[in-house]
Amino acid sequence: MIKVSVMYPNTPGARFDHEYYRDKHMPLVKARLGDGCKFYTVDKGLAGGAPGTPATYVGMCPIYADSVEAFQKGFGPHAKEIMGDISNYTDLSPVIQISEVVVGQ
Amino acid sequence: MIKVSVMYPNTPGARFDHEYYRDKHMPLVKARLGDGCKFYTVDKGLAGGAPGTPATYVGMCPIYADSVEAFQKGFGPHAKEIMGDISNYTDLSPVIQISEVVVGQ
């Protein structure tokens, strides 16, 4: 299992519509990716690790897939539509990383 | 539900023992935190989002808890032991963030 982590830096003044992200964008991603997305979760940044510090990311979304190939196969044909929806909820550019899930739930 | 994300920046030349982290450190954290850790996962960074780019984090571990208070109650009494074990697998300082789990698995 692999995880594609999409992380939006918590930048002062930036726009991020958590409701749109939860209710519109991520369901769109799941619908389009099909088997390329086994499941996903959505996190809303609350705080940093030290008292009084801000969260590093305003929003984080790990997308789980059987393999990098499965994810890419699902994402590729719909990349334009999915990427085109980003401006509807944010003006931020996400940090993206692919990880191996060493310990799953 | 909240998530405490512990993320180790992928710094060239840094040390990170994935086996120790998976087999020793995180089981220690789970054992000590008790109800302060409902479950956790472990990720090993493979690559960045763009082709040929490195992962932002060499390792990531989300720890799930019912609340920030539940996590802190479990962590506090064992902070010294848990933090003292970090040097056994890495010389990196993790980025830590607390998030609300808006969409769970």
PDB file of C-alpha atoms in Angstrom, chain A residues 24-103:
ATOM      1  CA  LYS A  24     -16.817  18.767  -3.191  1.00  0.00           C
ATOM      2  CA  HIS A  25     -13.163  18.370  -4.083  1.00  0.00           C
ATOM      3  CA  MET A  26     -12.233  15.152  -2.297  1.00  0.00           C
ATOM      4  CA  PRO A  27     -15.441  13.328  -3.298  1.00  0.00           C
ATOM      5  CA  LEU A  28     -14.630  14.372  -6.895  1.00  0.00           C
ATOM      6  CA  VAL A  29     -11.100  12.961  -6.551  1.00  0.00           C
ATOM      7  CA  LYS A  30     -12.435   9.685  -5.134  1.00  0.00           C
ATOM      8  CA  ALA A  31     -15.063   9.369  -7.884  1.00  0.00           C
ATOM      9  CA  ARG A  32     -12.583   9.996 -10.690  1.00  0.00           C
ATOM     10  CA  LEU A  33      -9.704   7.894  -9.337  1.00  0.00           C
ATOM     11  CA  GLY A  34     -11.814   4.768  -8.895  1.00  0.00           C
ATOM     12  CA  ASP A  35      -9.504   1.904  -7.911  1.00  0.00           C
ATOM     13  CA  GLY A  36      -6.647   4.410  -7.799  1.00  0.00           C
ATOM     14  CA  CYS A  37      -7.980   5.590  -4.441  1.00  0.00           C
ATOM     15  CA  LYS A  38      -8.775   2.879  -1.899  1.00  0.00           C
ATOM     16  CA  PHE A  39      -9.737   5.516   0.649  1.00  0.00           C
ATOM     17  CA  TYR A  40      -8.669   8.918   1.902  1.00  0.00           C
ATOM     18  CA  THR A  41      -8.852  11.013   5.032  1.00  0.00           C
ATOM     19  CA  VAL A  42      -9.002  14.779   5.498  1.00  0.00           C
ATOM     20  CA  ASP A  43      -7.233  16.694   8.254  1.00  0.00           C
ATOM     21  CA  LYS A  44      -7.741  20.308   9.280  1.00  0.00           C
ATOM     22  CA  GLY A  45      -4.674  21.862  10.907  1.00  0.00           C
ATOM     23  CA  LEU A  46      -5.276  23.075  14.471  1.00  0.00           C
ATOM     24  CA  ALA A  47      -1.882  23.837  16.012  1.00  0.00           C
ATOM     25  CA  GLY A  48       1.811  23.120  15.979  1.00  0.00           C
ATOM     26  CA  GLY A  49       3.556  20.775  18.377  1.00  0.00           C
ATOM     27  CA  ALA A  50       4.810  23.474  20.723  1.00  0.00           C
ATOM     28  CA  PRO A  51       2.267  25.537  22.697  1.00  0.00           C
ATOM     29  CA  GLY A  52       1.148  28.660  20.844  1.00  0.00           C
ATOM     30  CA  THR A  53       2.639  27.682  17.497  1.00  0.00           C
ATOM     31  CA  PRO A  54       0.560  27.418  14.298  1.00  0.00           C
ATOM     32  CA  ALA A  55       0.007  24.241  12.304  1.00  0.00           C
ATOM     33  CA  THR A  56       2.518  23.708   9.508  1.00  0.00           C
ATOM     34  CA  TYR A  57      -0.288  22.696   7.137  1.00  0.00           C
ATOM     35  CA  VAL A  58      -3.782  24.178   7.031  1.00  0.00           C
ATOM     36  CA  GLY A  59      -5.093  21.007   5.416  1.00  0.00           C
ATOM     37  CA  MET A  60      -3.700  17.530   4.748  1.00  0.00           C
ATOM     38  CA  CYS A  61      -5.144  14.679   2.768  1.00  0.00           C
ATOM     39  CA  PRO A  62      -3.566  11.233   2.531  1.00  0.00           C
ATOM     40  CA  ILE A  63      -4.866   9.221  -0.445  1.00  0.00           C
ATOM     41  CA  TYR A  64      -4.260   5.473  -0.169  1.00  0.00           C
ATOM     42  CA  ALA A  65      -3.682   3.258  -3.200  1.00  0.00           C
ATOM     43  CA  ASP A  66      -2.459  -0.277  -3.846  1.00  0.00           C
ATOM     44  CA  SER A  67       0.526   1.044  -5.777  1.00  0.00           C
ATOM     45  CA  VAL A  68       1.961   4.166  -7.382  1.00  0.00           C
ATOM     46  CA  GLU A  69       0.920   2.715 -10.739  1.00  0.00           C
ATOM     47  CA  ALA A  70      -2.694   2.238  -9.604  1.00  0.00           C
ATOM     48  CA  PHE A  71      -2.834   5.832  -8.388  1.00  0.00           C
ATOM     49  CA  GLN A  72      -1.325   7.227 -11.578  1.00  0.00           C
ATOM     50  CA  LYS A  73      -3.625   5.108 -13.755  1.00  0.00           C
ATOM     51  CA  GLY A  74      -6.639   6.589 -11.969  1.00  0.00           C
ATOM     52  CA  PHE A  75      -5.334  10.136 -11.748  1.00  0.00           C
ATOM     53  CA  GLY A  76      -3.816  10.603 -15.197  1.00  0.00           C
ATOM     54  CA  PRO A  77      -6.963  10.706 -17.337  1.00  0.00           C
ATOM     55  CA  HIS A  78      -8.641  13.149 -14.912  1.00  0.00           C
ATOM     56  CA  ALA A  79      -5.664  15.286 -13.923  1.00  0.00           C
ATOM     57  CA  LYS A  80      -6.906  18.356 -15.788  1.00  0.00           C
ATOM     58  CA  GLU A  81     -10.364  18.268 -14.174  1.00  0.00           C
ATOM     59  CA  ILE A  82      -9.015  17.587 -10.682  1.00  0.00           C
ATOM     60  CA  MET A  83      -6.257  20.200 -10.859  1.00  0.00           C
ATOM     61  CA  GLY A  84      -8.704  22.685 -12.366  1.00  0.00           C
ATOM     62  CA  ASP A  85     -10.940  22.371  -9.306  1.00  0.00           C
ATOM     63  CA  ILE A  86      -8.185  23.442  -6.867  1.00  0.00           C
ATOM     64  CA  SER A  87      -8.758  27.182  -7.443  1.00  0.00           C
ATOM     65  CA  ASN A  88     -12.326  26.704  -6.183  1.00  0.00           C
ATOM     66  CA  TYR A  89     -11.075  26.175  -2.625  1.00  0.00           C
ATOM     67  CA  THR A  90      -7.554  27.541  -2.350  1.00  0.00           C
ATOM     68  CA  ASP A  91      -4.830  29.719  -3.806  1.00  0.00           C
ATOM     69  CA  LEU A  92      -2.174  27.537  -2.180  1.00  0.00           C
ATOM     70  CA  SER A  93       0.071  25.037  -3.941  1.00  0.00           C
ATOM     71  CA  PRO A  94       0.234  21.730  -2.089  1.00  0.00           C
ATOM     72  CA  VAL A  95       3.339  19.863  -1.029  1.00  0.00           C
ATOM     73  CA  ILE A  96       2.936  16.328  -2.372  1.00  0.00           C
ATOM     74  CA  GLN A  97       4.783  13.223  -1.309  1.00  0.00           C
ATOM     75  CA  ILE A  98       4.511   9.518  -2.010  1.00  0.00           C
ATOM     76  CA  SER A  99       5.167   7.147   0.895  1.00  0.00           C
ATOM     77  CA  GLU A 100       5.194   3.438   1.521  1.00  0.00           C
ATOM     78  CA  VAL A 101       2.708   2.515   4.246  1.00  0.00           C
ATOM     79  CA  VAL A 102       4.997   0.552   6.583  1.00  0.00           C
ATOM     80  CA  VAL A 103       2.410   0.217   9.338  1.00  0.00           C
TER      81      VAL A 103
END
